[in-house]
mmCIF file of C-alpha atoms in Angstrom:
data_model
loop_
_atom_site.group_PDB
_atom_site.id
_atom_site.type_symbol
_atom_site.label_atom_id
_atom_site.label_comp_id
_atom_site.label_asym_id
_atom_site.label_seq_id
_atom_site.Cartn_x
_atom_site.Cartn_y
_atom_site.Cartn_z
ATOM 1 C CA GLU A 1 16.358 11.314 -28.192
ATOM 2 C CA ARG A 2 13.416 11.145 -26.298
ATOM 3 C CA GLU A 3 15.694 9.414 -23.249
ATOM 4 C CA THR A 4 18.331 11.411 -24.562
ATOM 5 C CA ARG A 5 16.069 14.954 -23.885
ATOM 6 C CA TYR A 6 14.574 14.008 -20.531
ATOM 7 C CA LEU A 7 17.637 12.531 -18.802
ATOM 8 C CA GLY A 8 19.263 16.218 -20.036
ATOM 9 C CA LEU A 9 15.868 17.562 -18.427
ATOM 10 C CA HIS A 10 15.963 15.115 -15.482
ATOM 11 C CA GLY A 11 19.466 16.371 -14.378
ATOM 12 C CA MET A 12 18.888 19.899 -14.932
ATOM 13 C CA LEU A 13 15.497 19.691 -12.835
ATOM 14 C CA THR A 14 17.873 18.626 -9.796
ATOM 15 C CA GLN A 15 20.571 21.505 -9.749
ATOM 16 C CA ALA A 16 17.333 24.276 -9.680
ATOM 17 C CA MET A 17 15.757 22.100 -7.022
ATOM 18 C CA HIS A 18 18.864 21.794 -5.046
ATOM 19 C CA GLY A 19 19.566 25.443 -5.272
ATOM 20 C CA GLY A 20 15.563 26.316 -4.130
ATOM 21 C CA LYS A 21 15.018 27.435 -7.694
ATOM 22 C CA ALA A 22 11.437 26.890 -7.420
ATOM 23 C CA GLU A 23 9.770 28.642 -10.346
ATOM 24 C CA GLU A 24 12.801 27.084 -12.778
ATOM 25 C CA ALA A 25 12.163 23.072 -10.671
ATOM 26 C CA LEU A 26 8.605 24.152 -11.990
ATOM 27 C CA GLU A 27 9.226 24.194 -15.231
ATOM 28 C CA LEU A 28 11.205 21.716 -16.103
ATOM 29 C CA ALA A 29 9.535 19.232 -14.576
ATOM 30 C CA LYS A 30 6.462 20.225 -16.327
ATOM 31 C CA GLN A 31 8.393 19.353 -19.602
ATOM 32 C CA ALA A 32 9.787 16.276 -18.021
ATOM 33 C CA SER A 33 6.129 15.127 -17.781
ATOM 34 C CA GLU A 34 4.771 15.997 -21.080
ATOM 35 C CA ILE A 35 7.814 13.990 -22.558
ATOM 36 C CA SER A 36 6.896 10.712 -19.949
ATOM 37 C CA PRO A 37 3.933 11.489 -18.361
ATOM 38 C CA LYS A 38 3.181 7.450 -17.436
ATOM 39 C CA THR A 39 6.598 8.165 -14.809
ATOM 40 C CA GLU A 40 5.845 8.079 -11.246
ATOM 41 C CA ALA A 41 8.542 9.850 -9.971
ATOM 42 C CA VAL A 42 8.365 13.124 -12.626
ATOM 43 C CA SER A 43 4.620 13.014 -11.825
ATOM 44 C CA GLU A 44 4.929 13.278 -7.995
ATOM 45 C CA THR A 45 8.532 16.355 -8.147
ATOM 46 C CA LEU A 46 5.649 17.892 -10.377
ATOM 47 C CA PHE A 47 3.028 18.072 -7.949
ATOM 48 C CA ASP A 48 5.257 18.748 -4.787
ATOM 49 C CA LEU A 49 6.993 21.602 -7.166
ATOM 50 C CA GLN A 50 3.743 23.513 -8.079
ATOM 51 C CA VAL A 51 2.231 22.666 -3.800
ATOM 52 C CA LYS A 52 5.409 24.943 -3.293
ATOM 53 C CA THR A 53 4.550 27.687 -5.549
ATOM 54 C CA GLY A 54 1.293 27.584 -5.704
ATOM 55 C CA ASP A 55 -0.262 26.498 -8.888
ATOM 56 C CA TRP A 56 -2.881 24.810 -7.447
ATOM 57 C CA ASN A 57 -4.713 24.855 -10.572
ATOM 58 C CA ASP A 58 -2.904 22.487 -12.193
ATOM 59 C CA ALA A 59 -1.430 20.330 -9.151
ATOM 60 C CA ASP A 60 -5.665 19.807 -9.059
ATOM 61 C CA GLU A 61 -4.260 17.910 -12.788
ATOM 62 C CA THR A 62 -1.621 17.012 -11.554
ATOM 63 C CA VAL A 63 -3.359 15.026 -8.646
ATOM 64 C CA ARG A 64 -6.745 13.483 -11.638
ATOM 65 C CA ARG A 65 -3.595 12.088 -14.109
ATOM 66 C CA ALA A 66 -1.651 10.649 -11.714
ATOM 67 C CA VAL A 67 -5.009 8.797 -10.468
ATOM 68 C CA ARG A 68 -6.212 7.978 -14.091
ATOM 69 C CA ALA A 69 -2.205 6.831 -14.193
ATOM 70 C CA LYS A 70 -2.957 4.414 -11.507
ATOM 71 C CA HIS A 71 0.322 6.472 -10.016
ATOM 72 C CA LEU A 72 -3.047 7.572 -6.868
ATOM 73 C CA ASP A 73 -5.929 5.042 -4.974
ATOM 74 C CA ALA A 74 -8.835 7.038 -6.142
ATOM 75 C CA ASP A 75 -10.141 8.011 -2.788
ATOM 76 C CA GLU A 76 -6.408 8.950 -2.446
ATOM 77 C CA GLY A 77 -6.906 12.101 -5.219
ATOM 78 C CA LYS A 78 -10.022 12.921 -4.250
ATOM 79 C CA HIS A 79 -8.680 13.809 -1.002
ATOM 80 C CA ARG A 80 -5.959 15.835 -2.059
ATOM 81 C CA ARG A 81 -7.672 17.465 -3.822
ATOM 82 C CA ALA A 82 -10.186 18.384 -1.537
ATOM 83 C CA VAL A 83 -7.385 19.617 0.426
ATOM 84 C CA ILE A 84 -6.239 21.328 -2.784
ATOM 85 C CA ALA A 85 -9.637 23.116 -3.418
ATOM 86 C CA TYR A 86 -9.186 23.904 0.868
ATOM 87 C CA GLN A 87 -6.744 25.596 0.274
ATOM 88 C CA GLN A 88 -7.851 27.464 -2.578
ATOM 89 C CA SER A 89 -10.780 28.679 -0.391
ATOM 90 C CA ALA A 90 -8.864 30.163 2.158
ATOM 91 C CA GLU A 91 -7.019 31.868 -1.098
ATOM 92 C CA ALA A 92 -10.326 33.007 -1.969
ATOM 93 C CA GLU A 93 -11.231 34.248 1.314
ATOM 94 C CA SER A 94 -8.037 36.220 2.017
ATOM 95 C CA GLU A 95 -8.723 37.469 -1.264
ATOM 96 C CA GLY A 96 -12.734 38.673 -0.476
ATOM 97 C CA ARG A 97 -14.326 35.940 -2.796
ATOM 98 C CA LEU A 98 -16.771 34.680 -1.056
ATOM 99 C CA ASP A 99 -18.353 33.129 -3.486
ATOM 100 C CA ALA A 100 -15.574 31.659 -4.711
ATOM 101 C CA ALA A 101 -14.272 30.559 -1.133
ATOM 102 C CA VAL A 102 -17.892 29.019 -0.771
ATOM 103 C CA ASP A 103 -18.144 27.427 -3.921
ATOM 104 C CA GLN A 104 -14.052 25.657 -2.767
ATOM 105 C CA LEU A 105 -15.191 24.288 0.165
ATOM 106 C CA LYS A 106 -18.647 22.541 -0.874
ATOM 107 C CA ARG A 107 -16.111 20.776 -3.510
ATOM 108 C CA ALA A 108 -13.864 19.529 -1.019
ATOM 109 C CA VAL A 109 -16.558 18.690 1.074
ATOM 110 C CA ASN A 110 -18.164 17.247 -1.764
ATOM 111 C CA LEU A 111 -14.844 15.344 -3.200
ATOM 112 C CA ALA A 112 -13.833 14.649 0.645
ATOM 113 C CA PRO A 113 -17.101 14.189 2.580
ATOM 114 C CA ALA A 114 -15.313 13.005 6.072
ATOM 115 C CA PHE A 115 -13.021 16.144 5.771
ATOM 116 C CA VAL A 116 -13.829 17.591 9.027
ATOM 117 C CA PRO A 117 -10.992 21.316 8.168
ATOM 118 C CA ALA A 118 -13.381 21.690 4.944
ATOM 119 C CA VAL A 119 -16.683 20.708 6.869
ATOM 120 C CA VAL A 120 -16.455 22.065 10.240
ATOM 121 C CA ARG A 121 -15.287 25.780 7.996
ATOM 122 C CA TYR A 122 -18.048 25.095 4.963
ATOM 123 C CA ALA A 123 -20.592 24.864 7.899
ATOM 124 C CA GLU A 124 -19.556 27.510 9.373
ATOM 125 C CA ARG A 125 -20.093 29.880 6.106
ATOM 126 C CA LEU A 126 -23.432 27.923 5.411
ATOM 127 C CA ALA A 127 -24.085 29.495 8.943
ATOM 128 C CA ASP A 128 -22.540 33.080 8.339
ATOM 129 C CA ALA A 129 -25.374 33.090 5.099
ATOM 130 C CA GLY A 130 -28.590 32.202 7.173
ATOM 131 C CA LYS A 131 -28.430 28.894 6.144
ATOM 132 C CA ARG A 132 -28.026 26.993 9.556
ATOM 133 C CA ARG A 133 -30.505 24.211 8.671
ATOM 134 C CA ARG A 134 -27.979 23.134 5.601
ATOM 135 C CA ALA A 135 -24.427 23.362 7.560
ATOM 136 C CA VAL A 136 -26.892 21.157 10.743
ATOM 137 C CA SER A 137 -26.965 19.112 7.391
ATOM 138 C CA VAL A 138 -22.963 19.037 6.276
ATOM 139 C CA ILE A 139 -22.102 18.048 9.968
ATOM 140 C CA GLU A 140 -24.576 15.027 10.100
ATOM 141 C CA GLU A 141 -23.447 14.021 7.353
ATOM 142 C CA ALA A 142 -20.043 14.406 8.050
ATOM 143 C CA TRP A 143 -21.042 12.646 11.037
ATOM 144 C CA VAL A 144 -21.498 9.162 10.290
ATOM 145 C CA ARG A 145 -18.561 8.555 7.905
ATOM 146 C CA ASN A 146 -15.999 9.935 10.385
ATOM 147 C CA PRO A 147 -17.361 11.441 14.378
ATOM 148 C CA HIS A 148 -14.308 14.294 15.876
ATOM 149 C CA PRO A 149 -14.556 16.925 18.150
ATOM 150 C CA HIS A 150 -14.664 19.433 15.685
ATOM 151 C CA LEU A 151 -17.791 18.015 14.680
ATOM 152 C CA ALA A 152 -19.169 18.121 18.106
ATOM 153 C CA GLN A 153 -17.513 21.951 18.504
ATOM 154 C CA ALA A 154 -18.958 23.251 15.576
ATOM 155 C CA MET A 155 -22.119 21.703 16.066
ATOM 156 C CA GLU A 156 -22.377 23.355 19.298
ATOM 157 C CA ARG A 157 -21.749 27.056 18.152
ATOM 158 C CA LEU A 158 -23.794 26.707 15.602
ATOM 159 C CA ALA A 159 -27.026 25.652 18.553
ATOM 160 C CA SER A 160 -29.110 28.515 19.390
ATOM 161 C CA GLY A 161 -29.516 29.849 23.006
ATOM 162 C CA GLY A 162 -27.761 27.924 26.207
ATOM 163 C CA PRO A 163 -25.960 24.733 27.604
ATOM 164 C CA GLU A 164 -29.948 23.180 27.568
ATOM 165 C CA ASP A 165 -29.933 24.146 23.861
ATOM 166 C CA ARG A 166 -26.527 23.012 22.991
ATOM 167 C CA LEU A 167 -27.355 19.439 24.239
ATOM 168 C CA HIS A 168 -30.325 18.389 22.305
ATOM 169 C CA ALA A 169 -28.559 19.306 18.884
ATOM 170 C CA ILE A 170 -25.475 16.857 19.875
ATOM 171 C CA GLU A 171 -28.273 14.500 21.070
ATOM 172 C CA ARG A 172 -29.639 15.013 17.507
ATOM 173 C CA LEU A 173 -25.776 14.928 15.769
ATOM 174 C CA VAL A 174 -25.180 11.865 17.424
ATOM 175 C CA GLY A 175 -27.949 10.084 16.100
ATOM 176 C CA TYR A 176 -26.239 9.364 13.441
ATOM 177 C CA ASN A 177 -23.494 7.094 14.989
ATOM 178 C CA ARG A 178 -24.682 6.453 18.291
ATOM 179 C CA ASP A 179 -22.763 4.072 19.566
ATOM 180 C CA HIS A 180 -19.080 5.928 19.259
ATOM 181 C CA GLU A 181 -17.212 6.363 21.881
ATOM 182 C CA GLU A 182 -16.606 10.290 20.158
ATOM 183 C CA SER A 183 -20.913 10.494 20.837
ATOM 184 C CA HIS A 184 -20.738 9.657 24.186
ATOM 185 C CA ILE A 185 -17.735 11.673 24.849
ATOM 186 C CA ALA A 186 -19.498 14.171 23.519
ATOM 187 C CA LEU A 187 -22.657 13.995 24.967
ATOM 188 C CA ALA A 188 -20.748 14.158 28.257
ATOM 189 C CA ARG A 189 -19.369 17.112 27.676
ATOM 190 C CA ALA A 190 -22.299 18.693 26.797
ATOM 191 C CA ALA A 191 -24.655 16.989 29.600
ATOM 192 C CA LEU A 192 -21.478 18.441 31.410
ATOM 193 C CA ASN A 193 -21.624 21.944 30.690
ATOM 194 C CA ALA A 194 -25.675 21.982 30.994
ATOM 195 C CA GLY A 195 -25.017 20.597 34.433
ATOM 196 C CA ARG A 196 -27.258 16.878 33.196
ATOM 197 C CA TRP A 197 -25.040 15.425 35.773
ATOM 198 C CA ASN A 198 -26.265 11.906 35.687
ATOM 199 C CA GLU A 199 -26.392 12.259 31.926
ATOM 200 C CA ALA A 200 -22.658 13.056 32.203
ATOM 201 C CA ARG A 201 -21.696 10.608 33.803
ATOM 202 C CA GLU A 202 -23.271 7.705 32.210
ATOM 203 C CA HIS A 203 -21.788 8.395 29.285
ATOM 204 C CA LEU A 204 -17.900 8.620 30.326
ATOM 205 C CA ASP A 205 -18.430 5.773 32.734
ATOM 206 C CA THR A 206 -19.072 3.702 29.045
ATOM 207 C CA VAL A 207 -15.841 5.148 27.543
ATOM 208 C CA ALA A 208 -13.567 5.195 30.948
ATOM 209 C CA GLY A 209 -14.067 1.489 31.629
ATOM 210 C CA THR A 210 -13.090 0.631 28.230
ATOM 211 C CA HIS A 211 -10.560 3.970 27.206
ATOM 212 C CA ALA A 212 -10.145 6.346 29.789
ATOM 213 C CA THR A 213 -7.797 8.549 28.253
ATOM 214 C CA SER A 214 -6.134 11.971 29.216
ATOM 215 C CA ARG A 215 -9.129 13.683 28.262
ATOM 216 C CA VAL A 216 -12.179 10.799 29.212
ATOM 217 C CA CYS A 217 -9.269 11.676 32.774
ATOM 218 C CA ARG A 218 -10.163 15.324 33.089
ATOM 219 C CA LEU A 219 -14.141 14.780 32.457
ATOM 220 C CA MET A 220 -14.096 12.945 34.971
ATOM 221 C CA ALA A 221 -12.238 15.975 37.313
ATOM 222 C CA GLU A 222 -14.650 18.718 35.542
ATOM 223 C CA LEU A 223 -17.811 16.116 36.779
ATOM 224 C CA GLU A 224 -16.400 14.888 40.704
ATOM 225 C CA GLU A 225 -15.515 18.237 41.054
ATOM 226 C CA GLY A 226 -19.438 20.003 39.552
ATOM 227 C CA GLU A 227 -21.489 17.430 41.332
ATOM 228 C CA ARG A 228 -20.318 16.542 44.360
ATOM 229 C CA ASN A 229 -17.939 19.095 45.122
ATOM 230 C CA ASP A 230 -15.146 15.714 45.749
ATOM 231 C CA THR A 231 -11.872 17.731 45.622
ATOM 232 C CA ASP A 232 -9.723 14.661 46.238
ATOM 233 C CA SER A 233 -11.992 11.998 43.777
ATOM 234 C CA SER A 234 -11.339 16.176 41.022
ATOM 235 C CA ARG A 235 -7.829 15.228 42.012
ATOM 236 C CA GLY A 236 -7.029 11.178 40.932
ATOM 237 C CA TRP A 237 -9.354 11.878 37.825
ATOM 238 C CA LEU A 238 -6.190 14.517 37.728
ATOM 239 C CA LYS A 239 -3.460 11.834 38.090
ATOM 240 C CA ARG A 240 -5.137 9.994 36.176
ATOM 241 C CA ALA A 241 -4.875 12.081 33.231
ATOM 242 C CA ALA A 242 -1.796 12.748 33.866
ATOM 243 C CA MET A 243 -0.797 8.994 33.345
ATOM 244 C CA ALA A 244 -3.386 8.333 30.355
ATOM 245 C CA GLU A 245 -2.520 8.120 27.074
ATOM 246 C CA PRO A 246 -2.576 11.033 25.334
ATOM 247 C CA ASP A 247 -5.485 13.956 24.038
ATOM 248 C CA ALA A 248 -5.460 13.381 20.218
ATOM 249 C CA ALA A 249 -3.867 16.104 17.250
ATOM 250 C CA TRP A 250 -3.096 16.485 14.009
ATOM 251 C CA VAL A 251 0.403 14.545 13.258
ATOM 252 C CA CYS A 252 2.173 14.621 9.778
ATOM 253 C CA ASP A 253 2.487 11.091 8.764
ATOM 254 C CA SER A 254 5.729 11.831 6.993
ATOM 255 C CA CYS A 255 8.098 14.048 10.625
ATOM 256 C CA GLY A 256 5.618 13.397 13.711
ATOM 257 C CA ASN A 257 4.840 16.965 13.785
ATOM 258 C CA VAL A 258 1.825 17.416 16.213
ATOM 259 C CA VAL A 259 -0.095 20.885 15.717
ATOM 260 C CA GLY A 260 -3.194 21.373 17.275
ATOM 261 C CA GLN A 261 -5.258 22.633 13.827
ATOM 262 C CA TRP A 262 -5.577 20.718 10.831
ATOM 263 C CA GLU A 263 -3.053 22.823 8.397
ATOM 264 C CA PRO A 264 -2.711 21.476 4.371
ATOM 265 C CA VAL A 265 1.830 21.747 4.063
ATOM 266 C CA CYS A 266 3.356 20.322 7.299
ATOM 267 C CA GLY A 267 5.318 23.881 8.382
ATOM 268 C CA ARG A 268 8.028 20.846 9.559
ATOM 269 C CA CYS A 269 9.126 18.248 6.341
ATOM 270 C CA GLN A 270 6.437 20.574 4.072
ATOM 271 C CA ARG A 271 5.069 17.758 3.160
ATOM 272 C CA PHE A 272 1.259 18.180 1.313
ATOM 273 C CA ASP A 273 -1.695 16.726 3.088
ATOM 274 C CA THR A 274 -0.165 14.368 6.207
ATOM 275 C CA PHE A 275 -1.702 14.915 9.276
ATOM 276 C CA ALA A 276 -3.575 12.765 10.474
ATOM 277 C CA TRP A 277 -6.015 13.085 14.019
ATOM 278 C CA LYS A 278 -4.068 10.221 16.198
ATOM 279 C CA THR A 279 -2.670 9.191 19.207
ATOM 280 C CA PRO A 280 0.881 11.252 19.184
ATOM 281 C CA PRO A 281 3.973 10.301 20.083
ATOM 282 C CA ARG A 282 4.885 8.542 23.375
ATOM 283 C CA VAL A 283 7.495 11.501 23.541
ATOM 284 C CA THR A 284 4.697 14.483 23.712
ATOM 285 C CA HIS A 285 2.417 11.670 25.831
ATOM 286 C CA MET A 286 4.478 12.098 28.191
ATOM 287 C CA ALA A 287 6.067 15.625 28.497
ATOM 288 C CA GLU A 288 1.597 16.474 28.570
ATOM 289 C CA GLY A 289 2.111 13.421 31.365
ATOM 290 C CA ALA A 290 4.767 15.199 33.505
ATOM 291 C CA ALA A 291 2.452 19.066 33.373
ATOM 292 C CA GLU A 292 -1.287 16.968 34.446
ATOM 293 C CA ALA A 293 1.389 15.174 36.858
ATOM 294 C CA HIS A 294 2.967 19.097 37.779
ATOM 295 C CA ARG A 295 -0.906 20.708 37.904
ATOM 296 C CA ALA A 296 -2.073 17.851 40.688
ATOM 297 C CA THR A 297 0.754 17.735 42.776
ATOM 298 C CA THR A 298 0.095 21.788 42.900
ATOM 299 C CA ILE A 299 -4.066 20.653 43.779
ATOM 300 C CA ASP A 300 -1.858 19.503 46.223
ATOM 301 C CA GLY A 301 -0.082 21.079 48.101
ATOM 302 C CA GLU A 302 -2.474 23.878 48.403
ATOM 303 C CA ALA A 303 -4.869 21.767 49.669
ATOM 304 C CA ASP A 304 -2.489 20.609 52.020
ATOM 305 C CA ARG A 305 -1.599 24.054 53.047
ATOM 306 C CA LYS A 306 -5.088 24.839 53.777
#
């Protein structure tokens, strides 16, 4: 009888989902989960529906149960719960519940200390509350685990004063992961902005020799222009940027959607927590390369006319 009831619910659940009746499907999925709580497919369907209907508290509990039932790896479960907390924070902030928003961000960072979007937002909210030292500490702790350009940018925003102060802030940050590629790039950017040409060149040369991405090539072009006013060399680096590996971005592991800002749910495939920071697909590389090539060609043409 239990199995018959489950099969009946499963059939109605499938019909409700195909008919786009999310609320009805969610109720049926809850009933199916109560009858067969250890069925992985039921757990995943219930979670997907809870995400679609914004039922975040129940979604969090579903993840907990999935981890206990060994349907989810413990670390993946923590990351899902961190994303849920991030989303709850965003909703609390939109409703004016600022203390609750900060509490949820803190929970997200505790669950996943290397979860960059949560770390950056949490640090910003701490700084807004006058807790700058704690904000800096949160970013530094994340940098040890996951050096990321958005963390470096957040640290620069936290620095008081001008370019030299921002450079000193980055120097302190990268001390926690000094040999990482992102540490060299962050120092190069900050040194460029402060007019410290030798320092910028030292760090860019370190990276350009082994991994001259589009971003590194553009920074080299900026350095040649700023330090030496060498437009020929600068154009050469821009041309290299057009053919180089494209900049990393948030890429959906499910459908390949590429976005500049991280999102909890992919706008294309509607999957939850699928964005990873990595090099976009080759087609994006070609599109960006064409744009850079056009820009370099335009500069060449203008120079020739002069």
